[in-house]
Short mmCIF file of C-alpha atoms in Angstrom, two decimals:
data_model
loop_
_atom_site.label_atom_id
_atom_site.label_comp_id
_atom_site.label_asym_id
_atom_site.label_seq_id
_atom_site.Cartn_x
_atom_site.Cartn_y
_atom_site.Cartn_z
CA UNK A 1 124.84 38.61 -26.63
CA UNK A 2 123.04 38.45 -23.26
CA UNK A 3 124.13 40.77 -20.21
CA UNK A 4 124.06 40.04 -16.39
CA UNK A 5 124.98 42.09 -14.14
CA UNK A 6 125.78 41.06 -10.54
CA UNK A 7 128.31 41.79 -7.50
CA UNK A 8 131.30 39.29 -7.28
CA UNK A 9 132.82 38.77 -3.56
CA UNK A 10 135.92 37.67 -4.60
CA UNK A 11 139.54 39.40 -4.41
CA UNK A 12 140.22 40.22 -8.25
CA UNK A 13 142.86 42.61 -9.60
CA UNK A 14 140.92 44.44 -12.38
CA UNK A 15 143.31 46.26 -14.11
CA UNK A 16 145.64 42.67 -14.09
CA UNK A 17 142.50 41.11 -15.77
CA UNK A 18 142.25 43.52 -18.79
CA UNK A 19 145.24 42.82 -20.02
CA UNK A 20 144.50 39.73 -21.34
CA UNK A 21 147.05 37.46 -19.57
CA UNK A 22 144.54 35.81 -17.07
CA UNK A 23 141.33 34.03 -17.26
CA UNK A 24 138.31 33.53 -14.35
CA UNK A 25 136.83 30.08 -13.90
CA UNK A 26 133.32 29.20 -13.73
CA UNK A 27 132.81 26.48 -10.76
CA UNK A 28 130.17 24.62 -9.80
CA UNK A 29 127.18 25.32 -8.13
CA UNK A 30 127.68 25.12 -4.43
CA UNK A 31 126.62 27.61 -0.92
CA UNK A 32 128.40 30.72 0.00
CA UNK A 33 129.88 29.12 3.00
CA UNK A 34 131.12 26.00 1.34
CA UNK A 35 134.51 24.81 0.19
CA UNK A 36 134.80 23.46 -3.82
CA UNK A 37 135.32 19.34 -3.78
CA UNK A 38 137.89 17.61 -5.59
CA UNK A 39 136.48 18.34 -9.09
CA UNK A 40 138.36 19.12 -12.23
CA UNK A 41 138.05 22.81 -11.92
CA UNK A 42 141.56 25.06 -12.32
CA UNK A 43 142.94 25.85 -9.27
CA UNK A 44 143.97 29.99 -9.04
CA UNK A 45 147.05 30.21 -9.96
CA UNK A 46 147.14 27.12 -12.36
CA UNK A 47 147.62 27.84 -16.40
CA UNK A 48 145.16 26.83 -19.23
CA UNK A 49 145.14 26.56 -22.53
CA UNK A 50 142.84 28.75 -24.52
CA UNK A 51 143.09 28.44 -28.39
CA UNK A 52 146.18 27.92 -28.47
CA UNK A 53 147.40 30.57 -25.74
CA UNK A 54 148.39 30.04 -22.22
CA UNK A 55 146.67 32.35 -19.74
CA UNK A 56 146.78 32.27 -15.98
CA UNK A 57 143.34 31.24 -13.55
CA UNK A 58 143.02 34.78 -11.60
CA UNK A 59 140.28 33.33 -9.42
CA UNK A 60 137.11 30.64 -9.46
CA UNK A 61 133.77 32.02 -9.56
CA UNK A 62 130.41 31.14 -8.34
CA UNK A 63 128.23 30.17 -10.98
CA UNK A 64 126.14 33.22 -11.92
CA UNK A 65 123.68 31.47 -14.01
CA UNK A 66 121.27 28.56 -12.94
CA UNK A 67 122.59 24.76 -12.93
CA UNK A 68 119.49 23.62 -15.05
CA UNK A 69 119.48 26.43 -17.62
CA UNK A 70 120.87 26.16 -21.45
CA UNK A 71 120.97 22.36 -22.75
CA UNK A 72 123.97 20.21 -24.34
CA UNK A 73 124.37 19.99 -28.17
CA UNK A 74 122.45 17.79 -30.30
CA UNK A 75 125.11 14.44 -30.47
CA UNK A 76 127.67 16.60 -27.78
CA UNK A 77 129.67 14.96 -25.86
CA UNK A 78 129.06 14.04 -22.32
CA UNK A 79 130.96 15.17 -19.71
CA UNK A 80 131.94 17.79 -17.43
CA UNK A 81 132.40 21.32 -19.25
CA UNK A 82 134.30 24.16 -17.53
CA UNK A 83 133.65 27.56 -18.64
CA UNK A 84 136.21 30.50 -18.53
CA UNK A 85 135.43 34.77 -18.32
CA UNK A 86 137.48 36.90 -20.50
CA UNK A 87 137.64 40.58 -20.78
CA UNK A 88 135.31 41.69 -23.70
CA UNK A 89 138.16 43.29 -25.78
CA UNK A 90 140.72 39.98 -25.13
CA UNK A 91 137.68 38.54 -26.68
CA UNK A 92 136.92 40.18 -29.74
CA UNK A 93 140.96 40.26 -30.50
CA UNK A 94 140.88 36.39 -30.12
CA UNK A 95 138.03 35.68 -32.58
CA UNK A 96 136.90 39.13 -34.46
CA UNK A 97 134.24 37.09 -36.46
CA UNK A 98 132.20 35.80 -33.52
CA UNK A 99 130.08 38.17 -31.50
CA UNK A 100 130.32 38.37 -27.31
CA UNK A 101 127.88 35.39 -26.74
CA UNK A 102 128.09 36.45 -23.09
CA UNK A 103 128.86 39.52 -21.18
CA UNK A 104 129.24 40.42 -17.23
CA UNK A 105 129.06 43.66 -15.95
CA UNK A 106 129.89 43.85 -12.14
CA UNK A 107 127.81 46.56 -10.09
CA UNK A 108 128.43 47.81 -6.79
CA UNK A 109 125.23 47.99 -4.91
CA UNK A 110 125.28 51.96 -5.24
CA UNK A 111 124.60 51.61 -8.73
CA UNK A 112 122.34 48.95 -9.17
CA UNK A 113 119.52 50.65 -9.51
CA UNK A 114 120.69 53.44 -12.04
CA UNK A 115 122.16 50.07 -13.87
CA UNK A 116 118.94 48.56 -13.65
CA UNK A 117 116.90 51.28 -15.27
CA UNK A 118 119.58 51.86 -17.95
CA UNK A 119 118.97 48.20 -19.21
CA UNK A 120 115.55 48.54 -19.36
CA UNK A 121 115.54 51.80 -21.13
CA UNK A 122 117.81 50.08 -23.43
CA UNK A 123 115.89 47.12 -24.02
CA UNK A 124 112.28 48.57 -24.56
CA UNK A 125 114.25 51.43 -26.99
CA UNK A 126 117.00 50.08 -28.80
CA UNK A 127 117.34 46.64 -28.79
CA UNK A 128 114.45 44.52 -28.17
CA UNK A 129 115.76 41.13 -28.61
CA UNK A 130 118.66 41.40 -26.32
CA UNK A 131 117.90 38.98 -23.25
CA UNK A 132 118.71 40.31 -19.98
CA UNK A 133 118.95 38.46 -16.47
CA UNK A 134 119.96 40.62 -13.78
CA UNK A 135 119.18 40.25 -9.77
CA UNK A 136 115.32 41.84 -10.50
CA UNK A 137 115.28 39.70 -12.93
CA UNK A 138 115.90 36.73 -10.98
CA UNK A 139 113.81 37.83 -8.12
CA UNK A 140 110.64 38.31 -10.24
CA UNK A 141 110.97 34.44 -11.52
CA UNK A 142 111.61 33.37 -7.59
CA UNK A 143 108.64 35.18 -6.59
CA UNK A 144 106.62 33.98 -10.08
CA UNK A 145 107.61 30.32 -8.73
CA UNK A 146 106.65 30.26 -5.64
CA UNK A 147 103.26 32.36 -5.68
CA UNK A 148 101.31 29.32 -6.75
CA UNK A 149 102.88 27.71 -3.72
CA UNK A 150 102.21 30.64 -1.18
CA UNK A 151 98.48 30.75 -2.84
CA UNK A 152 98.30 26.84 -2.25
CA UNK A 153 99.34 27.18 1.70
CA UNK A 154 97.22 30.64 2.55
CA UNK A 155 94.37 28.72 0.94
CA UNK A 156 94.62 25.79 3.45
CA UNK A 157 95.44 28.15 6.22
CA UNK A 158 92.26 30.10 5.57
CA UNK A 159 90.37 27.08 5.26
CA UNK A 160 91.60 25.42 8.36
CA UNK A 161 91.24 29.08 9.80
CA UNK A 162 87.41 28.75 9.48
CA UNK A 163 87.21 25.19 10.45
CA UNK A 164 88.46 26.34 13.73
CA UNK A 165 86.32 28.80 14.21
CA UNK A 166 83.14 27.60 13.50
CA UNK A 167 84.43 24.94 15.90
CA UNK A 168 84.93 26.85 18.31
CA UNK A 169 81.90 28.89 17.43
CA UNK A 170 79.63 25.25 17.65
CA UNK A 171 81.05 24.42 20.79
CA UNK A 172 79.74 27.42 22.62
CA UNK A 173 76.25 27.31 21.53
CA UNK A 174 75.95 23.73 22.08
CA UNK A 175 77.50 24.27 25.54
CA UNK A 176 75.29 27.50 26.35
CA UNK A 177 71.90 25.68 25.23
CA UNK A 178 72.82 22.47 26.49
CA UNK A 179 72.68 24.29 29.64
CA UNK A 180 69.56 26.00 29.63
CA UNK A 181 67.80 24.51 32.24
CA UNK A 182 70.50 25.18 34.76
CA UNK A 183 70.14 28.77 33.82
CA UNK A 184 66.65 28.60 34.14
CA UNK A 185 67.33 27.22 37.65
CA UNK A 186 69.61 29.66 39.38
CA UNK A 187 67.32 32.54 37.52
CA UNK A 188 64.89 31.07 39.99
CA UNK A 189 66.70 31.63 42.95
CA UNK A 190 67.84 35.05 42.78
CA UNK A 191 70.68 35.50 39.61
CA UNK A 192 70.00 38.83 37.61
CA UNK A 193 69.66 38.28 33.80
CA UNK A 194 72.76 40.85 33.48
CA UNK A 195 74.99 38.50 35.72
CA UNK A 196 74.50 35.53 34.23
CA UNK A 197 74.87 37.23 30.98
CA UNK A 198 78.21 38.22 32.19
CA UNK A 199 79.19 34.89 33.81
CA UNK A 200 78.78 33.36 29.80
CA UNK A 201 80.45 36.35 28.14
CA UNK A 202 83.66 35.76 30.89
CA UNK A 203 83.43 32.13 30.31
CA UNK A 204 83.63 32.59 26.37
CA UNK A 205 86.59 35.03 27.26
CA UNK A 206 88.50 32.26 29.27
CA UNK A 207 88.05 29.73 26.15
CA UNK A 208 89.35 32.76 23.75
CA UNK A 209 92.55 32.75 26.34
CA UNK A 210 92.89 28.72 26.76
CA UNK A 211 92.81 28.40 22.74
CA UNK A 212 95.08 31.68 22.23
CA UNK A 213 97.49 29.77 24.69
CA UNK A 214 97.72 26.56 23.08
CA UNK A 215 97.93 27.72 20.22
CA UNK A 216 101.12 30.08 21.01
CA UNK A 217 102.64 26.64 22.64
CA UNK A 218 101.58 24.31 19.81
CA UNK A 219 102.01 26.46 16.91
CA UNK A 220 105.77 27.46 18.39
CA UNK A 221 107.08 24.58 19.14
CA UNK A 222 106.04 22.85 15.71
CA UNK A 223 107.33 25.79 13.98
CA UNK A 224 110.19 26.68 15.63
CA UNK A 225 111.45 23.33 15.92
CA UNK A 226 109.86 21.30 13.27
CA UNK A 227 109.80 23.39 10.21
CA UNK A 228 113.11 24.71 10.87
CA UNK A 229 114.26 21.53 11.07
CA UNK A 230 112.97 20.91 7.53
CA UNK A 231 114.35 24.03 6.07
CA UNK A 232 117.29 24.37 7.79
CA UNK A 233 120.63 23.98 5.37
CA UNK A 234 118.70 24.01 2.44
CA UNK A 235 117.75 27.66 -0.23
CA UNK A 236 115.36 28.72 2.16
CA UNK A 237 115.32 31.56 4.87
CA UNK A 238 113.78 30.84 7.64
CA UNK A 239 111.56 33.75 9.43
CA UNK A 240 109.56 32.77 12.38
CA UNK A 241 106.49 35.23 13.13
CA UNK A 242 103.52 35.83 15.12
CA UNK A 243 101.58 38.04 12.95
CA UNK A 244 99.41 35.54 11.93
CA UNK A 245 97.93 34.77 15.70
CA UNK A 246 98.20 38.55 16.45
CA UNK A 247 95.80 38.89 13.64
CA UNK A 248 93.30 35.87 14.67
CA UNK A 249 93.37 37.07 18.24
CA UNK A 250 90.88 40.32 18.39
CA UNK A 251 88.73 38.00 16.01
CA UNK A 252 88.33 35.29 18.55
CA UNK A 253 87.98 36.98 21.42
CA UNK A 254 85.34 39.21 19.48
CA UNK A 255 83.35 35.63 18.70
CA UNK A 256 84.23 34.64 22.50
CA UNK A 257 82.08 37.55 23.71
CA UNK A 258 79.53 37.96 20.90
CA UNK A 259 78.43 34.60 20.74
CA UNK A 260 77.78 33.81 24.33
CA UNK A 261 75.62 37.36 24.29
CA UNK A 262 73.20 35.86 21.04
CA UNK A 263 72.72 32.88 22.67
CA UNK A 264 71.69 34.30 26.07
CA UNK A 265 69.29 37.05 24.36
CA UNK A 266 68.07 34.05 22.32
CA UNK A 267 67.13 31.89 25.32
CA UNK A 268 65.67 34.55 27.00
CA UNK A 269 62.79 34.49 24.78
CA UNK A 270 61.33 31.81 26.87
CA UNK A 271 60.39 32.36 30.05
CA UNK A 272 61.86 30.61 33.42
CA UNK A 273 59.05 28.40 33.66
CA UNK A 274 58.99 27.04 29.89
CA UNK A 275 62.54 26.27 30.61
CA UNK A 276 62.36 24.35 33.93
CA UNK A 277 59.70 22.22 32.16
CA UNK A 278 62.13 21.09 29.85
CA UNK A 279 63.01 17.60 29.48
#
């Protein structure tokens, strides 16, 4: 026997159901907001024949299981199966030798968790070889799925992360010494060491706030528009954030003002002269 419990959104009359006389129908996999195509699936309403008995459709059903789980028979036949819900007791009246193979239980959302905990108590302390697949259930697969692809992209974020900054990092110290003999020069005529300390740190700060700014634009508009492009109508949710920036910023424009600062105290070390003598 294997339980799942879930919440249907359809119109069902539940005391109409027990009684035997109608049956629900398992479509096929499709999105909440689309229509069923021409397919051999009972319409509601319609009557089939289950050994040997004619019962009513009551209503079509999504899917509750995954379109890739379970497997044909060994030398089955191919073709399209449709599979019908009973009520438990209809089912045991109709063939008392064979056990439930499957059984629903519909939970409101009030009681999931209670229903939740019940099943687990149940399965660790009674019967340990009853398979279970409820919503946690399902969520705890999604999320075991697609860690290895969430570790794979914050890896290559984290690496292109650091590529950037020592980039960025590079390109002010080769700027800053590059220019030493300029600094050296205005020294000469009158420039305090403390202002053209600051004139670096403020020029490091503008770079922080040129990058910061392109990458708001850049980062935006390829997100925004490109990868919701690629997502969009598919089993993904889309979430566009800023966190990530937010979190880069105060690092940057740290780097932006340390950096200038240990190169300056660096070239300082030699005097004015030594550096005007520089080729």
């Amino acid at each position: 026997m294997k339980q799942f419990f879930y919440r249907k959104h359809i119109g069902l009359d539940p005391e109409a159901f027990a009684s035997g006389e109608y049956v629900l129908a398992v479509g096929p996999a499709i999105g909440l907001q689309e229509t069923y195509p021409v397919l051999p699936v009972p319409s509601v309403g319609s009557s089939v024949e289950i050994a040997g008995k004619q019962r009513t459709v009551m209503a079509v059903v999504y899917p509750v299981n995954s379109v890739c789980s379970g497997a044909s028979q060994a030398q089955a036949e191919q073709g399209y199966e449709i599979s019908f819900i009973l009520p438990s007791e209809t089912f045991r009246e109709q063939w008392p030798e064979n056990t439930l193979r499957r059984l629903f239980v519909n939970v409101d959302d009030a009681h999931l968790e209670q229903t939740q905990e019940f099943l687990e108590e149940y399965t660790r302390n009674v019967d340990t070889s009853l398979p279970v697949v409820s919503r946690q259930v399902m969520m705890e697969q999604y999320q075991a799925e697609t860690r290895s692809s969430a570790v794979m992209g914050n890896a290559v974020s984290i690496t292109i992360a650091l590529v950037g900054i020592l980039n960025f990092i590079n390109s002010m110290v080769t700027s800053i010494v590059s220019r030493k003999k300029e600094f050296a020069v205005i020294q000469s005529v009158g420039i305090t060491k403390r202002q053209l300390c600051r004139m670096l740190v403020e020029e490091g700060l503008y770079y922080a706030a040129i990058t910061l700014a392109a990458s708001l634009l850049a980062g935006s508009l390829a997100v925004g528009i490109g990868v919701r492009a690629m997502v969009e109508g598919g089993y993904t949710t889309f979430r566009f954030t800023l966190f990530p920036l937010a979190v880069c910023a105060p690092a940057l424009i740290l780097l932006a003002a340390a950096v200038p600062y240990v190169c300056f105290r660096n070239l300082e070390k030699q005097s004015v002269v030594e550096r005007l003598r520089t080729e």
